[in-house]
DNA sequence: TGAATGATGCGCT
DNA sequence: GCGCATCATTCAT
């Protein structure tokens, strides 16, 4: 007798907790995007936490601005920003309203809609298509139009497929100049889709 | 296998 | 004007 594993959509209460805990638990969860183009899904294997005004690498380090206002808002919302003149990065807002924190999605493994993602990179094996925050957004077609989406809605949301938890690796964050010492990068140490090195 | 570099535009001071 | 939570390419070892 086979039992179907329960699949649950992550509720807002999941995001309304300590960002470090949420980031660690996001590894192995699934991100789903439904658009007129079709459905895309991927398994999250790498994230970074950006926590509060005391974190010099956090966009909220200089206090609230128009740009980072979403990080001060309610948890369970997407925060998309444009960087380096070419790339978008997707974040999930965490913690209570008024406390600015978010989790950057850095890498994932393609699950559904792989064909449409493959067109965004050239000569890459499947497990590298989503291996980087800019590459992920490009493959998923995410841009500023997807900024501020409610992750408890039906367009963009995360799923817990109740799989066995992967082995979690921890390291310093990548690509930042301030706040380098914080061990706030979490990844699935068994996944080839993790960006860069695994140390 | 790793380090250096150019492309590129927006938000902030 | 400067700096940036990047990527792909080039050049060096």
PDB file of C-alpha atoms (C1' of nucleotides) in Angstrom:
ATOM      1  CA  UNK A   1       0.000   0.000   0.000  1.00  0.00           C
ATOM      2  CA  UNK A   2       1.619   3.228  -1.097  1.00  0.00           C
ATOM      3  CA  UNK A   3       0.987   6.353   0.840  1.00  0.00           C
ATOM      4  CA  UNK A   4       1.126   9.702  -0.935  1.00  0.00           C
ATOM      5  CA  UNK A   5       3.400  12.138   0.802  1.00  0.00           C
ATOM      6  CA  UNK A   6       1.444  15.201   1.907  1.00  0.00           C
ATOM      7  CA  UNK A   7       2.345  18.391   0.071  1.00  0.00           C
ATOM      8  CA  UNK A   8       1.662  21.596   1.947  1.00  0.00           C
ATOM      9  CA  UNK A   9       2.020  25.204   0.906  1.00  0.00           C
ATOM     10  CA  UNK A  10       4.134  27.142   3.385  1.00  0.00           C
ATOM     11  CA  UNK A  11       1.842  29.481   5.378  1.00  0.00           C
ATOM     12  CA  UNK A  12       2.683  33.007   6.468  1.00  0.00           C
ATOM     13  CA  UNK A  13       3.527  31.720   9.952  1.00  0.00           C
ATOM     14  CA  UNK A  14       6.479  29.850   8.421  1.00  0.00           C
ATOM     15  CA  UNK A  15       8.085  33.150   7.403  1.00  0.00           C
ATOM     16  CA  UNK A  16       7.164  34.986  10.608  1.00  0.00           C
ATOM     17  CA  UNK A  17      10.069  33.515  12.586  1.00  0.00           C
ATOM     18  CA  UNK A  18      13.807  33.925  13.109  1.00  0.00           C
ATOM     19  CA  UNK A  19      15.361  34.442   9.665  1.00  0.00           C
ATOM     20  CA  UNK A  20      18.220  32.052  10.384  1.00  0.00           C
ATOM     21  CA  UNK A  21      15.770  29.247  11.184  1.00  0.00           C
ATOM     22  CA  UNK A  22      13.610  29.984   8.142  1.00  0.00           C
ATOM     23  CA  UNK A  23      16.672  30.053   5.879  1.00  0.00           C
ATOM     24  CA  UNK A  24      17.896  26.683   7.138  1.00  0.00           C
ATOM     25  CA  UNK A  25      14.448  25.125   6.720  1.00  0.00           C
ATOM     26  CA  UNK A  26      14.064  26.480   3.183  1.00  0.00           C
ATOM     27  CA  UNK A  27      16.719  24.079   1.903  1.00  0.00           C
ATOM     28  CA  UNK A  28      14.914  21.184   0.240  1.00  0.00           C
ATOM     29  CA  UNK A  29      11.627  23.077  -0.127  1.00  0.00           C
ATOM     30  CA  UNK A  30      10.090  23.706  -3.559  1.00  0.00           C
ATOM     31  CA  UNK A  31       9.359  27.026  -5.248  1.00  0.00           C
ATOM     32  CA  UNK A  32       6.443  27.141  -7.676  1.00  0.00           C
ATOM     33  CA  UNK A  33       5.634  29.856 -10.230  1.00  0.00           C
ATOM     34  CA  UNK A  34       2.376  29.826 -12.180  1.00  0.00           C
ATOM     35  CA  UNK A  35       2.097  32.170 -15.163  1.00  0.00           C
ATOM     36  CA  UNK A  36       0.332  32.272 -18.503  1.00  0.00           C
ATOM     37  CA  UNK A  37       3.517  30.738 -19.909  1.00  0.00           C
ATOM     38  CA  UNK A  38       2.996  27.666 -17.770  1.00  0.00           C
ATOM     39  CA  UNK A  39       4.210  26.257 -14.488  1.00  0.00           C
ATOM     40  CA  UNK A  40       7.757  26.262 -13.250  1.00  0.00           C
ATOM     41  CA  UNK A  41       9.049  24.486 -10.173  1.00  0.00           C
ATOM     42  CA  UNK A  42      12.447  24.025  -8.564  1.00  0.00           C
ATOM     43  CA  UNK A  43      13.957  22.547  -5.422  1.00  0.00           C
ATOM     44  CA  UNK A  44      15.777  25.114  -3.305  1.00  0.00           C
ATOM     45  CA  UNK A  45      19.386  24.173  -2.512  1.00  0.00           C
ATOM     46  CA  UNK A  46      21.063  27.457  -1.497  1.00  0.00           C
ATOM     47  CA  UNK A  47      19.952  30.621   0.348  1.00  0.00           C
ATOM     48  CA  UNK A  48      21.443  33.510   2.313  1.00  0.00           C
ATOM     49  CA  UNK A  49      19.942  35.421   5.243  1.00  0.00           C
ATOM     50  CA  UNK A  50      20.002  39.224   5.506  1.00  0.00           C
ATOM     51  CA  UNK A  51      18.861  40.259   8.938  1.00  0.00           C
ATOM     52  CA  UNK A  52      18.001  43.700  10.246  1.00  0.00           C
ATOM     53  CA  UNK A  53      19.583  47.146  10.294  1.00  0.00           C
ATOM     54  CA  UNK A  54      22.517  45.781  12.338  1.00  0.00           C
ATOM     55  CA  UNK A  55      23.577  43.602   9.386  1.00  0.00           C
ATOM     56  CA  UNK A  56      25.832  45.814   7.233  1.00  0.00           C
ATOM     57  CA  UNK A  57      25.198  43.683   4.137  1.00  0.00           C
ATOM     58  CA  UNK A  58      21.421  43.979   4.467  1.00  0.00           C
ATOM     59  CA  UNK A  59      19.652  46.462   2.203  1.00  0.00           C
ATOM     60  CA  UNK A  60      18.037  47.896   5.327  1.00  0.00           C
ATOM     61  CA  UNK A  61      21.416  48.698   6.935  1.00  0.00           C
ATOM     62  CA  UNK A  62      20.895  52.423   6.266  1.00  0.00           C
ATOM     63  CA  UNK A  63      17.311  52.452   7.533  1.00  0.00           C
ATOM     64  CA  UNK A  64      14.046  52.389   5.618  1.00  0.00           C
ATOM     65  CA  UNK A  65      13.923  53.710   2.046  1.00  0.00           C
ATOM     66  CA  UNK A  66      11.507  53.405  -0.834  1.00  0.00           C
ATOM     67  CA  UNK A  67      13.511  50.548  -2.263  1.00  0.00           C
ATOM     68  CA  UNK A  68      13.716  48.356   0.820  1.00  0.00           C
ATOM     69  CA  UNK A  69      10.278  49.204   2.249  1.00  0.00           C
ATOM     70  CA  UNK A  70       8.981  45.695   1.574  1.00  0.00           C
ATOM     71  CA  UNK A  71      11.544  44.243   3.965  1.00  0.00           C
ATOM     72  CA  UNK A  72       9.852  46.172   6.778  1.00  0.00           C
ATOM     73  CA  UNK A  73       6.442  44.845   5.796  1.00  0.00           C
ATOM     74  CA  UNK A  74       4.649  41.609   6.519  1.00  0.00           C
ATOM     75  CA  UNK A  75       6.479  38.292   6.127  1.00  0.00           C
ATOM     76  CA  UNK A  76       5.729  35.857   3.312  1.00  0.00           C
ATOM     77  CA  UNK A  77       6.131  38.424   0.514  1.00  0.00           C
ATOM     78  CA  UNK A  78       8.583  38.464  -2.378  1.00  0.00           C
ATOM     79  CA  UNK A  79      11.269  41.167  -2.611  1.00  0.00           C
ATOM     80  CA  UNK A  80      12.860  41.477  -6.051  1.00  0.00           C
ATOM     81  CA  UNK A  81      15.620  43.977  -6.798  1.00  0.00           C
ATOM     82  CA  UNK A  82      17.746  44.881  -9.766  1.00  0.00           C
ATOM     83  CA  UNK A  83      21.528  44.766  -9.504  1.00  0.00           C
ATOM     84  CA  UNK A  84      24.698  45.299 -11.542  1.00  0.00           C
ATOM     85  CA  UNK A  85      22.701  46.756 -14.376  1.00  0.00           C
ATOM     86  CA  UNK A  86      21.689  43.311 -15.648  1.00  0.00           C
ATOM     87  CA  UNK A  87      20.338  40.975 -13.022  1.00  0.00           C
ATOM     88  CA  UNK A  88      17.430  40.508 -10.673  1.00  0.00           C
ATOM     89  CA  UNK A  89      17.531  38.749  -7.310  1.00  0.00           C
ATOM     90  CA  UNK A  90      14.604  37.122  -5.530  1.00  0.00           C
ATOM     91  CA  UNK A  91      14.182  37.339  -1.752  1.00  0.00           C
ATOM     92  CA  UNK A  92      11.554  36.152   0.726  1.00  0.00           C
ATOM     93  CA  UNK A  93      10.605  38.647   3.429  1.00  0.00           C
ATOM     94  CA  UNK A  94      10.773  37.187   6.943  1.00  0.00           C
ATOM     95  CA  UNK A  95      10.099  38.158  10.575  1.00  0.00           C
ATOM     96  CA  UNK A  96       7.417  40.353  12.063  1.00  0.00           C
ATOM     97  CA  UNK A  97       6.197  43.530  10.424  1.00  0.00           C
ATOM     98  CA  UNK A  98       8.548  46.386  11.285  1.00  0.00           C
ATOM     99  CA  UNK A  99      11.705  44.240  11.468  1.00  0.00           C
ATOM    100  CA  UNK A 100      13.586  44.294   8.147  1.00  0.00           C
ATOM    101  CA  UNK A 101      14.863  40.883   7.098  1.00  0.00           C
ATOM    102  CA  UNK A 102      14.822  38.675   4.023  1.00  0.00           C
ATOM    103  CA  UNK A 103      16.293  35.539   2.524  1.00  0.00           C
ATOM    104  CA  UNK A 104      18.039  35.599  -0.851  1.00  0.00           C
ATOM    105  CA  UNK A 105      17.391  32.604  -3.064  1.00  0.00           C
ATOM    106  CA  UNK A 106      20.784  31.748  -4.571  1.00  0.00           C
ATOM    107  CA  UNK A 107      20.341  28.376  -6.276  1.00  0.00           C
ATOM    108  CA  UNK A 108      17.850  25.599  -7.024  1.00  0.00           C
ATOM    109  CA  UNK A 109      17.418  22.382  -8.986  1.00  0.00           C
ATOM    110  CA  UNK A 110      14.987  22.517 -11.951  1.00  0.00           C
ATOM    111  CA  UNK A 111      11.921  20.287 -11.509  1.00  0.00           C
ATOM    112  CA  UNK A 112       9.074  21.475 -13.770  1.00  0.00           C
ATOM    113  CA  UNK A 113       9.276  23.691 -16.864  1.00  0.00           C
ATOM    114  CA  UNK A 114      12.895  22.752 -17.469  1.00  0.00           C
ATOM    115  CA  UNK A 115      12.561  23.215 -21.236  1.00  0.00           C
ATOM    116  CA  UNK A 116      11.586  26.866 -20.939  1.00  0.00           C
ATOM    117  CA  UNK A 117      14.385  27.517 -18.436  1.00  0.00           C
ATOM    118  CA  UNK A 118      17.023  25.904 -20.588  1.00  0.00           C
ATOM    119  CA  UNK A 119      16.700  28.623 -23.225  1.00  0.00           C
ATOM    120  CA  UNK A 120      18.066  31.221 -20.788  1.00  0.00           C
ATOM    121  CA  UNK A 121      21.539  29.720 -20.522  1.00  0.00           C
ATOM    122  CA  UNK A 122      23.791  28.322 -23.192  1.00  0.00           C
ATOM    123  CA  UNK A 123      25.592  25.005 -23.014  1.00  0.00           C
ATOM    124  CA  UNK A 124      24.764  24.392 -19.377  1.00  0.00           C
ATOM    125  CA  UNK A 125      23.808  21.044 -17.847  1.00  0.00           C
ATOM    126  CA  UNK A 126      20.407  21.122 -16.137  1.00  0.00           C
ATOM    127  CA  UNK A 127      21.806  21.308 -12.628  1.00  0.00           C
ATOM    128  CA  UNK A 128      23.594  24.587 -13.412  1.00  0.00           C
ATOM    129  CA  UNK A 129      20.690  26.467 -15.023  1.00  0.00           C
ATOM    130  CA  UNK A 130      19.546  27.852 -11.648  1.00  0.00           C
ATOM    131  CA  UNK A 131      22.939  27.969  -9.911  1.00  0.00           C
ATOM    132  CA  UNK A 132      23.116  31.652  -9.006  1.00  0.00           C
ATOM    133  CA  UNK A 133      20.617  34.318  -7.916  1.00  0.00           C
ATOM    134  CA  UNK A 134      20.745  36.208 -11.218  1.00  0.00           C
ATOM    135  CA  UNK A 135      20.499  33.033 -13.256  1.00  0.00           C
ATOM    136  CA  UNK A 136      17.545  31.822 -11.208  1.00  0.00           C
ATOM    137  CA  UNK A 137      15.529  34.986 -11.849  1.00  0.00           C
ATOM    138  CA  UNK A 138      16.376  34.971 -15.527  1.00  0.00           C
ATOM    139  CA  UNK A 139      15.297  31.342 -15.918  1.00  0.00           C
ATOM    140  CA  UNK A 140      12.072  31.905 -13.961  1.00  0.00           C
ATOM    141  CA  UNK A 141      11.380  35.164 -15.785  1.00  0.00           C
ATOM    142  CA  UNK A 142      11.275  37.147 -12.548  1.00  0.00           C
ATOM    143  CA  UNK A 143      11.637  40.938 -12.646  1.00  0.00           C
ATOM    144  CA  UNK A 144      10.294  43.989 -10.830  1.00  0.00           C
ATOM    145  CA  UNK A 145       6.765  43.025 -11.882  1.00  0.00           C
ATOM    146  CA  UNK A 146       7.088  40.175  -9.377  1.00  0.00           C
ATOM    147  CA  UNK A 147       8.206  42.468  -6.550  1.00  0.00           C
ATOM    148  CA  UNK A 148       5.851  42.384  -3.562  1.00  0.00           C
ATOM    149  CA  UNK A 149       3.963  39.220  -4.530  1.00  0.00           C
ATOM    150  CA  UNK A 150       2.184  37.506  -1.658  1.00  0.00           C
ATOM    151  CA  UNK A 151       3.772  34.078  -1.224  1.00  0.00           C
ATOM    152  CA  UNK A 152       0.530  32.700   0.222  1.00  0.00           C
ATOM    153  CA  UNK A 153      -1.250  33.392  -3.086  1.00  0.00           C
ATOM    154  CA  UNK A 154      -1.468  31.189  -6.161  1.00  0.00           C
ATOM    155  CA  UNK A 155       1.132  32.787  -8.472  1.00  0.00           C
ATOM    156  CA  UNK A 156       4.380  32.352  -6.540  1.00  0.00           C
ATOM    157  CA  UNK A 157       4.599  30.144  -3.477  1.00  0.00           C
ATOM    158  CA  UNK A 158       6.707  27.553  -1.682  1.00  0.00           C
ATOM    159  CA  UNK A 159       5.846  23.932  -1.009  1.00  0.00           C
ATOM    160  CA  UNK A 160       6.913  21.448   1.624  1.00  0.00           C
ATOM    161  CA  UNK A 161       6.853  18.005   0.013  1.00  0.00           C
ATOM    162  CA  UNK A 162       7.785  16.357   3.303  1.00  0.00           C
ATOM    163  CA  UNK A 163      10.921  14.780   1.973  1.00  0.00           C
ATOM    164  CA  UNK A 164      13.797  13.723   4.168  1.00  0.00           C
ATOM    165  CA  UNK A 165      15.803  16.776   5.203  1.00  0.00           C
ATOM    166  CA  UNK A 166      19.065  17.123   3.266  1.00  0.00           C
ATOM    167  CA  UNK A 167      22.427  17.576   4.937  1.00  0.00           C
ATOM    168  CA  UNK A 168      22.782  21.322   5.464  1.00  0.00           C
ATOM    169  CA  UNK A 169      26.101  23.089   4.867  1.00  0.00           C
ATOM    170  CA  UNK A 170      26.831  26.512   6.381  1.00  0.00           C
ATOM    171  CA  UNK A 171      29.293  29.164   5.212  1.00  0.00           C
ATOM    172  CA  UNK A 172      29.897  32.885   4.898  1.00  0.00           C
ATOM    173  CA  UNK A 173      27.835  34.840   2.392  1.00  0.00           C
ATOM    174  CA  UNK A 174      28.999  35.383  -1.169  1.00  0.00           C
ATOM    175  CA  UNK A 175      29.597  38.552  -3.151  1.00  0.00           C
ATOM    176  CA  UNK A 176      29.387  41.070  -0.307  1.00  0.00           C
ATOM    177  CA  UNK A 177      32.014  43.453   1.109  1.00  0.00           C
ATOM    178  CA  UNK A 178      30.503  44.234   4.495  1.00  0.00           C
ATOM    179  CA  UNK A 179      29.298  41.773   7.113  1.00  0.00           C
ATOM    180  CA  UNK A 180      31.459  39.093   5.530  1.00  0.00           C
ATOM    181  CA  UNK A 181      32.004  37.179   8.777  1.00  0.00           C
ATOM    182  CA  UNK A 182      28.411  36.086   9.355  1.00  0.00           C
ATOM    183  CA  UNK A 183      27.725  32.385   8.687  1.00  0.00           C
ATOM    184  CA  UNK A 184      24.376  33.057   7.084  1.00  0.00           C
ATOM    185  CA  UNK A 185      24.623  31.026   3.882  1.00  0.00           C
ATOM    186  CA  UNK A 186      22.883  27.664   3.934  1.00  0.00           C
ATOM    187  CA  UNK A 187      22.994  24.986   1.254  1.00  0.00           C
ATOM    188  CA  UNK A 188      22.286  21.341   0.491  1.00  0.00           C
ATOM    189  CA  UNK A 189      25.780  19.884   0.701  1.00  0.00           C
ATOM    190  CA  UNK A 190      24.711  16.935  -1.466  1.00  0.00           C
ATOM    191  CA  UNK A 191      23.481  19.020  -4.417  1.00  0.00           C
ATOM    192  CA  UNK A 192      25.466  19.785  -7.545  1.00  0.00           C
ATOM    193  CA  UNK A 193      23.277  22.815  -8.207  1.00  0.00           C
ATOM    194  CA  UNK A 194      24.869  24.878  -5.409  1.00  0.00           C
ATOM    195  CA  UNK A 195      26.615  27.939  -6.839  1.00  0.00           C
ATOM    196  CA  UNK A 196      30.363  28.393  -6.541  1.00  0.00           C
ATOM    197  CA  UNK A 197      32.318  26.274  -4.115  1.00  0.00           C
ATOM    198  CA  UNK A 198      30.784  24.420  -1.196  1.00  0.00           C
ATOM    199  CA  UNK A 199      33.248  25.714   1.360  1.00  0.00           C
TER     200      UNK A 199
ATOM    201  C1'  DT B   1      41.191  25.552 -11.338  1.00  0.00           C
ATOM    202  C1'  DG B   2      41.387  30.103 -10.196  1.00  0.00           C
ATOM    203  C1'  DA B   3      41.862  35.265 -10.586  1.00  0.00           C
ATOM    204  C1'  DA B   4      40.880  39.362 -13.141  1.00  0.00           C
ATOM    205  C1'  DT B   5      37.706  41.983 -15.796  1.00  0.00           C
ATOM    206  C1'  DG B   6      33.978  44.229 -18.548  1.00  0.00           C
ATOM    207  C1'  DA B   7      29.024  44.822 -19.241  1.00  0.00           C
ATOM    208  C1'  DT B   8      25.415  47.640 -17.388  1.00  0.00           C
ATOM    209  C1'  DG B   9      21.584  50.703 -14.790  1.00  0.00           C
ATOM    210  C1'  DC B  10      19.472  51.984 -10.707  1.00  0.00           C
ATOM    211  C1'  DG B  11      19.258  53.776  -5.798  1.00  0.00           C
ATOM    212  C1'  DC B  12      21.391  56.326  -2.672  1.00  0.00           C
ATOM    213  C1'  DT B  13      24.508  60.298  -0.672  1.00  0.00           C
TER     214       DT B  13
ATOM    215  C1'  DG C   1      29.057  60.127  -9.134  1.00  0.00           C
ATOM    216  C1'  DC C   2      29.783  55.759  -6.740  1.00  0.00           C
ATOM    217  C1'  DG C   3      28.887  51.263  -5.369  1.00  0.00           C
ATOM    218  C1'  DC C   4      26.551  47.092  -5.848  1.00  0.00           C
ATOM    219  C1'  DA C   5      23.519  40.285  -2.317  1.00  0.00           C
ATOM    220  C1'  DT C   6      26.216  38.979 -10.599  1.00  0.00           C
ATOM    221  C1'  DC C   7      27.661  36.412 -14.686  1.00  0.00           C
ATOM    222  C1'  DA C   8      30.409  35.019 -18.593  1.00  0.00           C
ATOM    223  C1'  DT C   9      34.598  35.504 -20.630  1.00  0.00           C
ATOM    224  C1'  DT C  10      39.474  35.944 -20.691  1.00  0.00           C
ATOM    225  C1'  DC C  11      43.966  35.096 -19.190  1.00  0.00           C
ATOM    226  C1'  DA C  12      47.289  32.878 -15.992  1.00  0.00           C
ATOM    227  C1'  DT C  13      49.033  28.965 -13.544  1.00  0.00           C
TER     228       DT C  13
END
